Each structure stands twice: as structure tokens, then as C-alpha cells.
Amino acid sequence: MVCFRLSPVPGSGLVLLCLVLGAVSSYALELNLTDSEKALCLYAKWQMNFTIRYETTSKSYKTVTISNLGTPTYNGSICGDNQNGSRIAVQFGSGFSWIVNFTKSVSVYSIDSISFSYNTGDNTTFPDAKDKGILTVNESVAFKIPLNDIFRCNSLSTLVKNGVVQNYWDVHVQAFVQNGTVSTNEYLCEKDNTTTTVVPIVPTTVPSPTTTSSPTTTPSPKEKPDVGSYLVKNGSDTCLLATMGLQLNVTHDKVASVININPNVTGYSGSCHPQTALLRLNSSNIKYLDFVFAVKNENRFYLKEVNVSMYLANGSVFSFANNNLSYWDAPLGSSYMCNKEQTVSVSGEFQINTFDLRVQPFNVKDGKYSTDELKQNWNMNTLSQLESLERKQQHLRACDTWPLPTGCPNGMCPVPPPPFLYRHPCLGNGSTAGAILGDWKTQFSG
């Protein structure tokens, strides 16, 4: 028996299908393959698209990108055993198919090969193709994974051969599942192992005229993006609030782009559930930009997942997903807020810079933000000490240098030397008492 789930919108619920598919347009595929004992034997969740270059009847060349798989079927997918390999087989469109084969040894299993077949006789996709027929591209992979580990690669992986570009991302796969249960041990691809330490590609200063850097590989930063306000309703009640300026940093085919989101031409939607909440943005060039929030430890929320699919300046489609993030952590019933620029590193190829950020995806009351998040990070005793130090600073501007200037009132210049430096969650290290108080009062005035 073959059962699989399609997730057209994260957070909107899963549709379970067995043998016969409903008419669901999907960009994320999830396969649960069971054996004759109805035990899970192969699990896979992934996203993919294909770009094909073909010759036309006028002897020129065109490219077409296939990202909507329509209604796929999984005929020919098999569990495999010690003697026979395992296989995922997907059929979609008119004469398109994709097959990945797995082999098994004593301690490892391998992603052995990937095969993609496309039909240039499909007049809808290739209306002016010179040659009509089914063509196949085979790739030997031979990538080894420890037995009973699940392979994860959220980063983009690309195979290029014979004019066909295959893109894969958000891949989770385990062949030869042991005891019918997907493993909790993850085997990461090399890109995912390094994405947490990747430095954002956008420089903090504009390159000087004498620089030799190419603007196509390291673009100059754009001006600060406009701040947009977004909300999600559950019936008539607002259940999610977000205010932020967004700047997208994309590297595709070794070309870097910096894109500011204009909230005036950006649509938004989403959904709210007890444990997850989704905010989805879209525009003429952004098919979707999803922010998925989740509850952890029953009393805090955080940004768990970002999914994006967008058109780049050259007409290609950039798509990526990462459901293993940990940003914007705050207590339930409060909002997360940070006015300074922050970076969400989704992958080595995709980062999001946020400005004047404030989000509350759970427990929104009366359609308004809660105002206790910074109060929880900064207790009243700390605020009282800061107010006391600020009063001293207001009267002792002569003491803003060190050593003490002549005439400084005895006992009024505290140690360590001014300015009084503190760690503020958004203003950063080296914040003065006055700056912190000003920021706090500005954010929570009224």
C-alpha cells in the first residue's frame, strides 16, 4: 500500500491520500511507503523543480521551468530489502517521471541514482519543440548515509546535465526504515552543516569607487526598506500581528541580489492554530514568503520555519524552505520586538534582514500587541538602577570622559567609568542607561 501526504500550505493541515490522489496542487511532497505488514519502510519529504533547455522548430533554444507538478502519482515505489533496492517513483504531467534508487549494505544505505524523464511531445509545455518524444537524464549519486539515520538537506541541491537543471531542497528521506519508525538521528548534507556560520552576503558599507568587487556578485546594500504591518484573522478575531521592514538577500547561480519588500504592493494571508501560526506574504515577483511560528515548552514561541518561492530578475525561480530555524523567541502572551537590523539566516543562499521588527503570533487580545515582552527581559530592579544612573548622567556630563576631569564632584562619578555600559537585547552591547531607557519608553509609551 502507498500512502502519502501533500502540504500545499504549511500550517493549513495535511491531506492524507492512499492509492488515489485528490486534485491538490502541491509544491511539497511527502511519501510514507509501507510494506505488506503495513509497517513504514520508506519516508521522504522534499521539494523540487526542473528547468529544461530545448531546441525549437525555428532552430533557436528556449528554457522552461516545471515547478507545479500538478497531481503526481507514485506507481512503482518499492520498499526494498537486503537483496533488492528501494525506490521512489513519481509520475506527473504528460509523460514526466522522476525516480530515485536506494541500495543497502551492512551499516549504510545509499542514494544510488536519480533519473528524470520528460516528454517534449507535451505541446502545452513544449509547444514548439523540434524533436518530439520522451528523453531521460540519469545521474549517479552514490551518497552514503548511516543505516537508521534520516538524511536532511534544507539547502538547495542542484544537478545539471544535458540541458536539464534539477533543483531539490527541504529534503528529508530515510530508506530501509527500521522497526517502522522514522529515526530521530539526522545525517546532514554539507551545506546544512555550514549554514549556521554563514556570514550574510550584504556588506555593511557601500564599496568605494576603487573596489574591484563585481556588483553582480556582491551588490551594494539598498536603502532601509519600508515597514509594513500585517495581520491574520481567525474568523473575526485577529490572531497574529506583525510589523517589520524586510530585505531579502538571494544568491542564485553565483549572482547575489538584494530585494526590499514594498508593503504597499504586498498581499498577506495566513492561519492560526494552537501550536503553529502562519504568515504568508506575496506580490507580483514573490509567489510566497512564509513565516511559520511554533510553540515550545508550552510557554514560549519562536520562528520555526521560512519558505520562499520568487521570481528573480533573470526570470528564473528561486525556491527554498527551512523548517529547523530558531529565531524570535519570546514568552507566549507577549510580542517579540527588536528595532535594530537583524538577520535570519535561512540558508547559505538566502537571508532575510528585518528592521523595526515586532511580531505576536499567539494570544493576541483585542487586536493589539501585548506590551510586556521587554519587561520580562528587563526586571523592574534593573530598570530602577538604570533610571538612577540616567539621573546621574544628566547631572554629570562632565564625567563622560576618563580619567576624571578637573572639578568633577567627589563621589559622583561611579566606577566603572562612564558611559554606563549595559547589554540590551536589541540595542546591543555597550548601551548607555539613557539609550536603553529611551528605547524602552519609546516602545511602550501610551
Short mmCIF file of C-alpha atoms in Angstrom, two decimals, residues 2-442:
data_model
loop_
_atom_site.label_atom_id
_atom_site.label_comp_id
_atom_site.label_asym_id
_atom_site.label_seq_id
_atom_site.Cartn_x
_atom_site.Cartn_y
_atom_site.Cartn_z
CA VAL A 2 1.25 3.51 -0.83
CA CYS A 3 0.13 6.44 1.32
CA PHE A 4 1.42 9.96 1.06
CA ARG A 5 0.57 13.47 2.19
CA LEU A 6 0.64 16.74 0.30
CA SER A 7 1.18 20.03 2.13
CA PRO A 8 0.18 22.90 -0.16
CA VAL A 9 0.35 25.49 2.65
CA PRO A 10 2.43 24.96 5.82
CA GLY A 11 0.21 25.14 8.87
CA SER A 12 -3.01 24.54 6.91
CA GLY A 13 -3.16 20.84 7.75
CA LEU A 14 -2.20 17.71 5.86
CA VAL A 15 -4.34 15.81 3.40
CA LEU A 16 -3.78 12.06 3.63
CA LEU A 17 -4.24 10.10 0.43
CA CYS A 18 -3.92 6.41 -0.28
CA LEU A 19 -3.65 5.00 -3.80
CA VAL A 20 -5.90 7.64 -5.39
CA LEU A 21 -4.96 11.34 -5.32
CA GLY A 22 -7.39 14.20 -5.00
CA ALA A 23 -6.94 17.29 -7.13
CA VAL A 24 -4.37 19.02 -4.93
CA SER A 25 -1.79 21.36 -6.46
CA SER A 26 1.36 20.78 -4.42
CA TYR A 27 4.80 22.19 -4.05
CA ALA A 28 5.79 19.98 -1.10
CA LEU A 29 5.67 16.20 -1.41
CA GLU A 30 5.64 13.74 1.47
CA LEU A 31 5.71 9.99 0.94
CA ASN A 32 5.04 7.29 3.52
CA LEU A 33 5.59 3.87 1.96
CA THR A 34 4.50 0.78 3.90
CA ASP A 35 5.26 -2.90 3.44
CA SER A 36 2.91 -5.87 3.39
CA GLU A 37 2.77 -5.77 7.20
CA LYS A 38 1.66 -2.12 7.00
CA ALA A 39 4.90 -1.05 8.66
CA LEU A 40 6.59 2.11 7.41
CA CYS A 41 9.58 1.17 5.25
CA LEU A 42 10.45 4.39 3.40
CA TYR A 43 9.84 8.02 4.31
CA ALA A 44 10.51 11.07 2.15
CA LYS A 45 9.58 14.73 2.19
CA TRP A 46 11.02 17.10 -0.38
CA GLN A 47 10.54 19.90 -2.85
CA MET A 48 11.84 20.00 -6.41
CA ASN A 49 11.61 21.75 -9.74
CA PHE A 50 13.19 21.31 -13.18
CA THR A 51 14.48 23.73 -15.81
CA ILE A 52 14.81 22.26 -19.32
CA ARG A 53 16.56 23.79 -22.34
CA TYR A 54 15.24 22.55 -25.68
CA GLU A 55 15.59 23.31 -29.38
CA THR A 56 12.61 24.80 -31.22
CA THR A 57 11.38 24.33 -34.75
CA SER A 58 12.96 27.68 -35.65
CA LYS A 59 16.36 26.25 -34.56
CA SER A 60 16.60 28.57 -31.57
CA TYR A 61 16.67 27.44 -27.94
CA LYS A 62 14.18 28.03 -25.14
CA THR A 63 14.06 27.11 -21.47
CA VAL A 64 11.02 26.07 -19.48
CA THR A 65 10.76 25.63 -15.70
CA ILE A 66 8.47 22.96 -14.27
CA SER A 67 7.65 23.77 -10.65
CA ASN A 68 3.99 22.80 -10.40
CA LEU A 69 3.81 19.00 -10.53
CA GLY A 70 0.06 19.00 -10.83
CA THR A 71 -1.35 15.76 -9.44
CA PRO A 72 1.52 13.27 -9.10
CA THR A 73 1.25 9.51 -8.68
CA TYR A 74 3.75 7.16 -7.05
CA ASN A 75 3.38 3.95 -9.04
CA GLY A 76 6.49 1.77 -8.87
CA SER A 77 7.70 2.95 -5.46
CA ILE A 78 9.01 -0.05 -3.51
CA CYS A 79 10.33 -0.75 -0.01
CA GLY A 80 13.26 -2.98 -0.90
CA ASP A 81 15.11 -5.38 1.40
CA ASN A 82 18.58 -6.83 1.97
CA GLN A 83 18.66 -8.25 -1.55
CA ASN A 84 16.70 -5.63 -3.50
CA GLY A 85 16.98 -1.89 -3.62
CA SER A 86 14.36 0.63 -2.56
CA ARG A 87 12.81 3.17 -4.93
CA ILE A 88 10.76 6.36 -5.03
CA ALA A 89 8.94 6.75 -8.34
CA VAL A 90 6.89 9.84 -9.16
CA GLN A 91 4.81 10.45 -12.29
CA PHE A 92 3.30 13.82 -13.17
CA GLY A 93 2.09 15.85 -16.14
CA SER A 94 2.02 14.24 -19.56
CA GLY A 95 4.88 11.75 -19.74
CA PHE A 96 7.06 13.16 -16.93
CA SER A 97 8.60 10.92 -14.30
CA TRP A 98 11.26 11.08 -11.58
CA ILE A 99 12.91 8.08 -9.93
CA VAL A 100 15.46 7.81 -7.13
CA ASN A 101 17.01 4.44 -6.30
CA PHE A 102 18.46 3.36 -2.94
CA THR A 103 20.77 0.47 -2.12
CA LYS A 104 21.63 -1.04 1.25
CA SER A 105 24.72 -2.57 2.83
CA VAL A 106 25.52 -3.72 6.36
CA SER A 107 25.83 -0.32 8.03
CA VAL A 108 24.77 2.26 5.42
CA TYR A 109 22.23 2.88 2.71
CA SER A 110 22.95 4.93 -0.40
CA ILE A 111 21.09 7.34 -2.60
CA ASP A 112 22.31 5.43 -5.60
CA SER A 113 20.95 7.20 -8.69
CA ILE A 114 18.39 9.77 -9.84
CA SER A 115 16.54 9.59 -13.15
CA PHE A 116 14.32 12.28 -14.68
CA SER A 117 12.26 11.76 -17.84
CA TYR A 118 10.39 14.48 -19.70
CA ASN A 119 8.14 14.45 -22.74
CA THR A 120 8.84 17.07 -25.44
CA GLY A 121 5.71 15.75 -27.12
CA ASP A 122 3.71 17.59 -24.45
CA ASN A 123 2.54 20.52 -26.58
CA THR A 124 1.46 22.52 -23.56
CA THR A 125 4.94 22.54 -22.04
CA PHE A 126 6.98 22.35 -25.27
CA PRO A 127 4.67 23.80 -27.94
CA ASP A 128 7.41 24.42 -30.49
CA ALA A 129 9.91 21.64 -29.72
CA LYS A 130 11.83 20.46 -32.79
CA ASP A 131 12.02 16.84 -31.65
CA LYS A 132 9.06 15.14 -30.00
CA GLY A 133 9.45 12.23 -27.60
CA ILE A 134 10.48 11.15 -24.11
CA LEU A 135 14.05 11.99 -23.05
CA THR A 136 15.76 10.72 -19.90
CA VAL A 137 18.59 12.14 -17.82
CA ASN A 138 20.37 9.71 -15.48
CA GLU A 139 22.65 10.79 -12.63
CA SER A 140 24.80 8.51 -10.48
CA VAL A 141 24.86 9.85 -6.92
CA ALA A 142 26.26 7.13 -4.62
CA PHE A 143 25.71 9.24 -1.48
CA LYS A 144 26.06 7.11 1.66
CA ILE A 145 24.01 7.59 4.86
CA PRO A 146 24.31 5.62 8.11
CA LEU A 147 21.64 2.96 8.39
CA ASN A 148 18.74 4.10 10.60
CA ASP A 149 19.57 7.81 10.11
CA ILE A 150 17.30 10.21 8.29
CA PHE A 151 19.03 12.33 5.68
CA ARG A 152 18.23 16.07 5.83
CA CYS A 153 19.21 18.80 3.40
CA ASN A 154 17.21 22.01 3.63
CA SER A 155 19.75 23.78 1.42
CA LEU A 156 19.38 23.87 -2.33
CA SER A 157 20.99 20.96 -4.22
CA THR A 158 21.35 21.11 -8.00
CA LEU A 159 22.09 18.55 -10.69
CA VAL A 160 22.91 19.79 -14.20
CA LYS A 161 23.19 17.50 -17.23
CA ASN A 162 22.19 17.55 -20.91
CA GLY A 163 20.41 20.90 -20.67
CA VAL A 164 18.37 19.88 -17.64
CA VAL A 165 18.72 21.57 -14.23
CA GLN A 166 17.21 19.64 -11.30
CA ASN A 167 16.72 21.59 -8.07
CA TYR A 168 15.98 19.94 -4.73
CA TRP A 169 15.51 21.48 -1.30
CA ASP A 170 13.86 20.82 2.06
CA VAL A 171 14.80 17.14 1.62
CA HIS A 172 14.12 14.64 4.40
CA VAL A 173 14.47 11.00 3.42
CA GLN A 174 15.04 7.63 5.08
CA ALA A 175 15.12 4.40 3.12
CA PHE A 176 15.02 0.96 4.76
CA VAL A 177 13.27 2.33 7.87
CA GLN A 178 13.93 0.14 10.89
CA ASN A 179 11.04 -1.12 13.07
CA GLY A 180 8.51 1.00 11.18
CA THR A 181 9.61 4.27 12.83
CA VAL A 182 11.41 7.23 11.26
CA SER A 183 14.71 7.86 13.02
CA THR A 184 15.36 10.90 15.23
CA ASN A 185 19.04 10.84 14.21
CA GLU A 186 19.70 13.29 11.37
CA TYR A 187 22.52 12.99 8.84
CA LEU A 188 23.02 16.47 7.41
CA CYS A 189 24.26 17.40 3.99
CA GLU A 190 27.41 19.52 3.87
CA LYS A 191 25.54 22.76 3.12
CA ASP A 192 23.26 22.38 6.13
CA ASN A 193 26.28 21.74 8.33
CA THR A 194 27.67 25.15 7.42
CA THR A 195 24.60 27.36 7.11
CA THR A 196 24.61 28.39 10.77
CA THR A 197 28.00 30.05 10.39
CA VAL A 198 27.48 31.70 7.02
CA VAL A 199 28.10 35.45 7.12
CA PRO A 200 25.37 37.47 5.34
CA ILE A 201 26.42 38.41 1.82
CA VAL A 202 25.36 42.04 2.03
CA PRO A 203 28.20 44.40 3.09
CA THR A 204 27.57 46.95 5.83
CA THR A 205 29.09 49.79 3.81
CA VAL A 206 28.88 50.75 0.16
CA PRO A 207 32.04 49.67 -1.72
CA SER A 208 34.35 52.53 -2.60
CA PRO A 209 34.74 53.54 -6.28
CA THR A 210 38.18 51.90 -6.36
CA THR A 211 36.94 48.48 -5.29
CA THR A 212 37.39 45.60 -7.71
CA SER A 213 34.33 43.73 -6.47
CA SER A 214 31.81 42.93 -9.15
CA PRO A 215 28.35 44.35 -8.45
CA THR A 216 26.78 41.20 -9.85
CA THR A 217 28.32 39.05 -7.13
CA THR A 218 28.33 41.45 -4.16
CA PRO A 219 25.56 44.03 -4.59
CA SER A 220 25.59 47.33 -2.74
CA PRO A 221 23.04 47.40 0.07
CA LYS A 222 19.79 49.16 -0.71
CA GLU A 223 18.21 51.81 1.50
CA LYS A 224 16.30 50.68 4.55
CA PRO A 225 13.05 49.01 3.44
CA ASP A 226 9.66 50.48 4.30
CA VAL A 227 7.99 48.99 7.35
CA GLY A 228 4.79 47.07 6.71
CA SER A 229 2.02 45.98 9.06
CA TYR A 230 0.44 42.56 8.55
CA LEU A 231 -2.25 40.62 10.38
CA VAL A 232 -4.01 37.27 10.25
CA LYS A 233 -7.59 36.74 11.38
CA ASN A 234 -9.27 33.66 12.79
CA GLY A 235 -12.89 34.39 11.97
CA SER A 236 -13.47 37.98 13.06
CA ASP A 237 -10.65 37.97 15.64
CA THR A 238 -7.06 38.97 14.91
CA CYS A 239 -4.79 36.09 15.88
CA LEU A 240 -1.39 37.20 14.50
CA LEU A 241 0.24 40.62 14.26
CA ALA A 242 3.49 41.51 12.51
CA THR A 243 5.21 44.82 11.83
CA MET A 244 8.56 44.80 10.02
CA GLY A 245 10.70 46.05 7.19
CA LEU A 246 12.03 43.17 5.08
CA GLN A 247 15.11 42.92 2.89
CA LEU A 248 15.77 39.66 1.01
CA ASN A 249 19.32 38.55 0.17
CA VAL A 250 19.40 35.85 -2.52
CA THR A 251 22.37 34.13 -4.19
CA HIS A 252 21.41 32.12 -7.28
CA ASP A 253 23.83 30.78 -9.87
CA LYS A 254 26.61 32.74 -8.09
CA VAL A 255 24.72 36.02 -8.63
CA ALA A 256 23.66 37.93 -5.50
CA SER A 257 20.53 40.07 -5.30
CA VAL A 258 19.20 42.40 -2.60
CA ILE A 259 15.45 42.97 -2.71
CA ASN A 260 13.44 45.30 -0.50
CA ILE A 261 9.83 44.26 0.07
CA ASN A 262 7.39 47.08 -0.61
CA PRO A 263 4.46 46.64 1.81
CA ASN A 264 2.22 48.82 -0.38
CA VAL A 265 2.14 46.17 -3.11
CA THR A 266 2.44 43.09 -0.88
CA GLY A 267 -0.51 40.85 -0.06
CA TYR A 268 -0.76 38.80 3.10
CA SER A 269 -2.72 35.87 4.48
CA GLY A 270 -2.18 33.04 6.93
CA SER A 271 -3.69 30.77 9.54
CA CYS A 272 -3.62 30.27 13.31
CA HIS A 273 -3.65 27.02 15.25
CA PRO A 274 -3.00 26.18 18.92
CA GLN A 275 0.62 25.11 18.30
CA THR A 276 1.50 26.83 14.99
CA ALA A 277 0.77 30.06 13.15
CA LEU A 278 1.50 31.09 9.57
CA LEU A 279 2.01 34.48 7.96
CA ARG A 280 2.26 34.33 4.15
CA LEU A 281 3.34 37.31 2.02
CA ASN A 282 3.03 37.51 -1.77
CA SER A 283 3.48 40.03 -4.56
CA SER A 284 3.99 40.14 -8.32
CA ASN A 285 7.50 38.69 -8.00
CA ILE A 286 7.09 36.71 -4.77
CA LYS A 287 4.93 33.62 -5.16
CA TYR A 288 5.03 33.12 -1.39
CA LEU A 289 7.17 34.06 1.59
CA ASP A 290 6.05 32.07 4.62
CA PHE A 291 6.89 32.71 8.26
CA VAL A 292 5.82 29.74 10.39
CA PHE A 293 5.78 30.13 14.18
CA ALA A 294 5.56 27.33 16.74
CA VAL A 295 5.04 26.88 20.47
CA LYS A 296 7.81 25.26 22.52
CA ASN A 297 7.84 24.14 26.13
CA GLU A 298 4.17 25.20 26.33
CA ASN A 299 5.09 28.76 27.34
CA ARG A 300 7.24 30.28 24.57
CA PHE A 301 7.01 30.82 20.83
CA TYR A 302 9.66 31.15 18.12
CA LEU A 303 10.11 31.39 14.35
CA LYS A 304 10.50 27.76 13.29
CA GLU A 305 10.20 27.80 9.50
CA VAL A 306 10.65 30.03 6.46
CA ASN A 307 9.56 29.02 2.95
CA VAL A 308 10.07 31.14 -0.15
CA SER A 309 9.45 30.92 -3.89
CA MET A 310 10.12 34.00 -6.00
CA TYR A 311 10.96 35.17 -9.49
CA LEU A 312 14.43 36.66 -9.93
CA ALA A 313 15.42 39.44 -12.31
CA ASN A 314 16.60 36.94 -14.96
CA GLY A 315 13.22 35.20 -14.96
CA SER A 316 14.35 32.09 -13.06
CA VAL A 317 12.52 30.83 -9.98
CA PHE A 318 14.29 30.69 -6.61
CA SER A 319 12.67 28.39 -4.06
CA PHE A 320 13.84 27.28 -0.65
CA ALA A 321 12.48 26.04 2.67
CA ASN A 322 13.95 25.57 6.14
CA ASN A 323 11.79 24.16 8.93
CA ASN A 324 14.57 23.90 11.50
CA LEU A 325 15.06 27.54 12.50
CA SER A 326 15.14 29.08 15.95
CA TYR A 327 14.63 32.86 15.86
CA TRP A 328 12.45 35.49 17.58
CA ASP A 329 11.99 33.57 20.83
CA ALA A 330 9.61 35.18 23.36
CA PRO A 331 7.06 34.17 26.01
CA LEU A 332 3.52 33.30 24.96
CA GLY A 333 1.17 36.20 25.51
CA SER A 334 3.86 38.72 24.62
CA SER A 335 5.33 40.16 21.45
CA TYR A 336 8.88 39.82 20.17
CA MET A 337 10.35 43.20 19.31
CA CYS A 338 13.69 44.47 18.06
CA ASN A 339 14.19 47.82 16.36
CA LYS A 340 17.74 47.29 15.15
CA GLU A 341 18.59 45.35 11.99
CA GLN A 342 18.56 41.58 12.45
CA THR A 343 19.44 38.75 10.07
CA VAL A 344 17.51 35.49 9.72
CA SER A 345 19.86 33.06 8.01
CA VAL A 346 17.57 30.63 6.21
CA SER A 347 20.43 29.10 4.20
CA GLY A 348 23.74 29.96 2.64
CA GLU A 349 21.82 31.22 -0.40
CA PHE A 350 19.01 33.07 1.36
CA GLN A 351 18.94 35.50 4.27
CA ILE A 352 16.31 37.96 5.47
CA ASN A 353 17.22 41.26 7.10
CA THR A 354 14.49 42.67 9.36
CA PHE A 355 14.06 46.26 10.55
CA ASP A 356 11.78 47.65 13.27
CA LEU A 357 10.50 44.15 13.90
CA ARG A 358 7.58 43.31 16.12
CA VAL A 359 5.60 40.05 15.96
CA GLN A 360 2.97 38.34 18.08
CA PRO A 361 1.68 35.09 16.58
CA PHE A 362 -0.29 33.84 19.61
CA ASN A 363 -2.68 35.12 22.30
CA VAL A 364 -3.46 38.44 20.59
CA LYS A 365 -6.12 40.30 22.60
CA ASP A 366 -8.40 42.99 21.19
CA GLY A 367 -6.30 43.13 18.01
CA LYS A 368 -3.39 44.78 19.84
CA TYR A 369 0.17 43.84 20.73
CA SER A 370 0.97 42.82 24.28
CA THR A 371 3.46 45.20 25.87
CA ASP A 372 5.24 43.04 28.43
CA GLU A 373 8.00 41.36 26.38
CA LEU A 374 10.80 43.78 27.31
CA LYS A 375 9.52 43.98 30.85
CA GLN A 376 10.12 40.26 31.12
CA ASN A 377 13.64 40.62 29.74
CA TRP A 378 14.40 43.61 31.99
CA ASN A 379 13.07 43.30 35.53
CA MET A 380 11.92 46.33 37.48
CA ASN A 381 15.02 46.30 39.67
CA THR A 382 17.22 46.68 36.57
CA LEU A 383 15.04 49.50 35.26
CA SER A 384 15.22 51.25 38.62
CA GLN A 385 19.02 51.04 38.58
CA LEU A 386 19.10 52.38 35.03
CA GLU A 387 16.87 55.32 35.95
CA SER A 388 19.16 56.14 38.86
CA LEU A 389 22.22 56.02 36.62
CA GLU A 390 20.48 58.13 33.99
CA ARG A 391 19.76 60.81 36.56
CA LYS A 392 23.45 60.85 37.46
CA GLN A 393 24.38 61.05 33.78
CA GLN A 394 22.08 64.03 33.27
CA HIS A 395 23.90 65.94 36.03
CA LEU A 396 27.41 64.72 35.32
CA ARG A 397 28.02 65.19 31.60
CA ALA A 398 31.48 66.44 32.61
CA CYS A 399 32.25 62.89 33.69
CA ASP A 400 31.71 61.36 30.24
CA THR A 401 35.48 61.09 29.81
CA TRP A 402 38.07 59.16 31.77
CA PRO A 403 40.20 59.83 33.78
CA LEU A 404 38.06 62.18 35.81
CA PRO A 405 38.17 65.79 34.60
CA THR A 406 39.14 68.56 36.99
CA GLY A 407 36.27 69.67 39.13
CA CYS A 408 34.24 66.51 38.90
CA PRO A 409 32.07 66.35 42.08
CA ASN A 410 33.61 63.95 44.55
CA GLY A 411 31.85 60.63 44.78
CA MET A 412 29.52 61.35 41.90
CA CYS A 413 31.46 59.63 39.11
CA PRO A 414 30.91 55.93 39.63
CA VAL A 415 33.22 53.07 38.67
CA PRO A 416 33.42 51.61 36.03
CA PRO A 417 33.96 54.83 34.11
CA PRO A 418 31.11 56.43 32.18
CA PRO A 419 29.32 55.99 29.97
CA PHE A 420 27.47 53.29 31.93
CA LEU A 421 27.57 50.35 29.54
CA TYR A 422 24.97 47.58 29.55
CA ARG A 423 23.78 44.71 27.40
CA HIS A 424 20.42 45.44 25.80
CA PRO A 425 18.66 42.66 23.82
CA CYS A 426 18.13 44.89 20.79
CA LEU A 427 20.43 47.90 21.23
CA GLY A 428 23.37 45.54 21.75
CA ASN A 429 26.49 45.60 23.91
CA GLY A 430 27.78 48.94 25.11
CA SER A 431 24.34 50.52 25.52
CA THR A 432 24.09 53.50 27.86
CA ALA A 433 21.46 53.75 30.54
CA GLY A 434 19.91 56.70 28.74
CA ALA A 435 19.73 54.88 25.40
CA ILE A 436 18.11 51.82 26.98
CA LEU A 437 15.56 53.86 28.90
CA GLY A 438 14.78 55.94 25.84
CA ASP A 439 14.25 52.85 23.75
CA TRP A 440 12.07 51.22 26.40
CA LYS A 441 9.95 54.32 26.93
CA THR A 442 9.53 54.90 23.20
#
